[in-house]
XYZ file of C-alpha atoms in Angstrom:
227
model
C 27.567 -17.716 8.770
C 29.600 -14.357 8.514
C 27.458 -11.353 9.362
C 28.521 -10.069 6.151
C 26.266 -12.763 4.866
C 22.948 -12.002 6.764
C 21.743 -9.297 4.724
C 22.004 -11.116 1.158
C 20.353 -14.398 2.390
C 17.462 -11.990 4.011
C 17.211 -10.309 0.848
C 17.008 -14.229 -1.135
C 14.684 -15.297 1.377
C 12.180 -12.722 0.775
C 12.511 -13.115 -3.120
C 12.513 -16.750 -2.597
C 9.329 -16.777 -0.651
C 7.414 -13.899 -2.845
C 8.115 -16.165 -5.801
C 6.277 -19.507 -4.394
C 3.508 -17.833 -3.121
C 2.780 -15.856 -6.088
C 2.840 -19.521 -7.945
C 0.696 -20.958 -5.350
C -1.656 -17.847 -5.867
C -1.794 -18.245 -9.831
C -2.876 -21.763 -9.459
C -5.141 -21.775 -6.073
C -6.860 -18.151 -6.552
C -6.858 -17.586 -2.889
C -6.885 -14.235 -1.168
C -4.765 -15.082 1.768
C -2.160 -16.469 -0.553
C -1.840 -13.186 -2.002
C 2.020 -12.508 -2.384
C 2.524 -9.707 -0.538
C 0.552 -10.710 2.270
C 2.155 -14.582 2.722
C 5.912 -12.628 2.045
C 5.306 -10.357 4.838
C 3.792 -12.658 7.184
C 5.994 -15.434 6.754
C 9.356 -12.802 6.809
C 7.307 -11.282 9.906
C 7.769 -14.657 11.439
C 11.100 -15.386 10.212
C 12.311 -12.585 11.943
C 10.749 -13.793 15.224
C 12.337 -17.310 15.009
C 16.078 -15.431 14.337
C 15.587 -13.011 16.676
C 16.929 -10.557 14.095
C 15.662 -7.199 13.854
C 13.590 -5.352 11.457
C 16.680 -2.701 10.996
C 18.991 -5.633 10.295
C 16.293 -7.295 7.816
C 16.332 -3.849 6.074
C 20.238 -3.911 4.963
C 19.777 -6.411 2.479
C 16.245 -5.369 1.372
C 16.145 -1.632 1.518
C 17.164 -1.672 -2.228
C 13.391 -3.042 -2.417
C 12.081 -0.108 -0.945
C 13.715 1.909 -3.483
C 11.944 -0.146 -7.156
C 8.395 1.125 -5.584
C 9.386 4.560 -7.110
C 9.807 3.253 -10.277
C 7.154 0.746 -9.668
C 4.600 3.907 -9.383
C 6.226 5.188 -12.126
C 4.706 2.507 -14.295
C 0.856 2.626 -13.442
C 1.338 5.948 -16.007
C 1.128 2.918 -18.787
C -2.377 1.728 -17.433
C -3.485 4.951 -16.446
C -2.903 6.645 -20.254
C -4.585 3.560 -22.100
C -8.154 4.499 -20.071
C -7.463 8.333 -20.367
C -11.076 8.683 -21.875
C -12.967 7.520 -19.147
C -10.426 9.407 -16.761
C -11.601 12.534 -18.393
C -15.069 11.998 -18.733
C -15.215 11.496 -14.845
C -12.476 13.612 -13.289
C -14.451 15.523 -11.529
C -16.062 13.214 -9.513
C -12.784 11.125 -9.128
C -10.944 14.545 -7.919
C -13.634 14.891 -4.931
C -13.638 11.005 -4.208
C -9.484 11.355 -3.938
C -10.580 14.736 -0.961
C -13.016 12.862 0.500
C -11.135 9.452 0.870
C -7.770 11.453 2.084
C -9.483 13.309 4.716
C -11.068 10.532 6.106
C -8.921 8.459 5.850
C -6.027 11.001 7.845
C -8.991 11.429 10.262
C -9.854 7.939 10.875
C -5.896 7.306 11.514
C -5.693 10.304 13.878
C -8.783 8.884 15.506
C -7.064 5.411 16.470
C -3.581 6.973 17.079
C -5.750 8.583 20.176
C -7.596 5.822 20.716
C -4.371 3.672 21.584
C -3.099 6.647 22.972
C 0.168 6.492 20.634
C 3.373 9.066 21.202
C 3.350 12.170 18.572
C 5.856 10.741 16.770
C 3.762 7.394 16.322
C 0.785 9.270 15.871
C 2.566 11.367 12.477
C 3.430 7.844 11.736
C 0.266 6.659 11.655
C -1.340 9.197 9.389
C 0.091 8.553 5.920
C -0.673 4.608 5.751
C -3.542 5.502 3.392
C -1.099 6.727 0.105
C 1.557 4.228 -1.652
C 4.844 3.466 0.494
C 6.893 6.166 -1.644
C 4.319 8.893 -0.753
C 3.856 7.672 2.451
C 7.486 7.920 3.831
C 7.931 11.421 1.997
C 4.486 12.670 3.880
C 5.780 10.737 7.274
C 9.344 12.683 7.077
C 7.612 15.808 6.399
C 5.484 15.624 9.777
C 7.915 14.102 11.933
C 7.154 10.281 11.969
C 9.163 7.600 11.569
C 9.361 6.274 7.726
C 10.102 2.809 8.587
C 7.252 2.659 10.975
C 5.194 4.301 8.246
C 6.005 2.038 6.116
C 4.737 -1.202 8.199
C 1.682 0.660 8.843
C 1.301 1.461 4.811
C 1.740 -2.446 4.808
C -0.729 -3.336 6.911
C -3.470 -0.969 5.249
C -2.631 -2.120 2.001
C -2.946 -5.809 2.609
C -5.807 -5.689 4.781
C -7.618 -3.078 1.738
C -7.026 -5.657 -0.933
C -7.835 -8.886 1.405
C -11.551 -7.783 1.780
C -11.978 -5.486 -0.423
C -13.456 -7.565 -3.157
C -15.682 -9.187 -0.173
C -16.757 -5.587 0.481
C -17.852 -5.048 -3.232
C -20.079 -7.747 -3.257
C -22.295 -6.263 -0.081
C -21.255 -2.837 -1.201
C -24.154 -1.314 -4.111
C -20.409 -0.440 -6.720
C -21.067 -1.725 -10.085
C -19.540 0.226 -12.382
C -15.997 -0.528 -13.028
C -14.836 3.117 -12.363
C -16.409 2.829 -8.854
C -14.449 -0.666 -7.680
C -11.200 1.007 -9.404
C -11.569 4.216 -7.393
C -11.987 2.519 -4.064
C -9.183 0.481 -4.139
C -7.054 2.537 -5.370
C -7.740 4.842 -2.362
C -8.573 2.383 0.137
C -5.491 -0.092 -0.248
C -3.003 2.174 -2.676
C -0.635 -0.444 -4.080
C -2.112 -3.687 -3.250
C -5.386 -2.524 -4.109
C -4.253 -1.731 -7.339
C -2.996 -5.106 -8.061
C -6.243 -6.431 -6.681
C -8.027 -3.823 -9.463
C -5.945 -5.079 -11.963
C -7.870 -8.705 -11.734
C -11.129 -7.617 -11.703
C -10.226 -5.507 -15.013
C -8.608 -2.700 -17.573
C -10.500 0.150 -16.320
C -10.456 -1.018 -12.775
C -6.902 -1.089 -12.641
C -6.148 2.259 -14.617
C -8.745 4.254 -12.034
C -7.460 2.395 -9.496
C -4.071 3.181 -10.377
C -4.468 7.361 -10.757
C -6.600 7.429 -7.587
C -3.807 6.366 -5.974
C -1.157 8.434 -7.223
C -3.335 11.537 -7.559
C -3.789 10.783 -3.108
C -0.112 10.891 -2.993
C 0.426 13.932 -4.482
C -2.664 15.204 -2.192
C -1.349 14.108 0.926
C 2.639 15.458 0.677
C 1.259 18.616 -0.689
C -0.998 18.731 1.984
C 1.180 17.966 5.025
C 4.047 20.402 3.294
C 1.833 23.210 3.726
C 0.709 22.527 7.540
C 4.167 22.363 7.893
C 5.056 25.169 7.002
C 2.324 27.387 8.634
């Protein structure tokens, strides 16, 4: 196959196998046949068969990478239908959004030290809590790697929305407001899909936690940047 080809048939695979798992998960209800985590495993493994790199992988799907903006965008919709509730409970949401960033930076610079990572892995490292299009802006900003932020962002996300809804059932969260808000800040994107099945309101808090974290965390790191 001309190397010309390799990028398009990476970029059909991926669609190709995003669009039978998410079948499989509308008919089986599973959580490990969640879409985005069977795409990236089974690409993940793909790539280990072909011995092709992730930099090659990412000339045909890069354009991907690029619909999350708009993608983010769209959770406005969600997010202005439940604008009541939003209101009636900003304030608490606004100090859930502090508390779950700086943890959540903390907790990443606490395993980045614990593995004994390189700087530049370690600034990596610290955005995987926010949405990918956050994430890479905040990694840039502090002198990580974006792609490598981004598999990180991946993994959080995937793992957040996997046991999340485990979590809730052992975890004392009944409102709706409560299960939005932690997975929008726990597993950004995913998570908000995931908040989107359990409900309206889940989904819409869900949704604004994680965008309002985004806008916390590159705000954040422009400003130690800059001291």
């Amino acid at each position: 196959m001309p190397a010309s080809l390799a990028p398009v048939l990476w970029a059909a695979v991926t669609l190709g196998i995003y669009a039978a798992s998410r079948a499989a998960y509308a008919r089986f209800r599973r959580w490990w046949l969640s879409p985005l985590l069977t795409t990236w495993v089974a690409c993940g493994a793909l790539l280990i068969v072909c011995h092709t790199s992730y930099h090659e992988y990412l000339r045909g799907t890069h354009w991907l990478v690029t619909l999350l903006g708009p993608a983010t965008v769209a959770f406005a919709i969600p997010i202005y239908e439940q604008r009541a509730t939003i209101v009636r409970h900003w304030p608490v949401l606004l100090a859930g959004v502090v508390a779950g960033s700086v943890i959540a930076v903390g907790v990443s610079w606490w395993l980045a030290g614990l593995f004994q990572f390189s700087p530049q892995v370690r600034a990596s490292l610290l955005p995987r809590s926010i949405t990918t299009p956050f994430a890479i802006e905040m990694s840039a900003t502090v002198g990580g790697v974006p792609a490598l932020t981004a598999s990180f962002t991946a993994v959080t996300g995937l793992f957040g929305a996997a046991v999340g809804e485990s979590l809730l059932v052992a975890l004392p969260l009944r409102s709706a407001f409560a299960r939005g808000a932690s997975f929008g800040m726990a597993a950004h994107g995913a998570g908000v899909a995931k908040a989107r099945e359990l409900g309206a309101e889940e989904g819409a808090v869900a949704g604004l936690v994680m965008v309002i974290a985004g806008l916390l965390n590159v705000l954040g790191a422009t400003a130690w940047s800059a001291l």
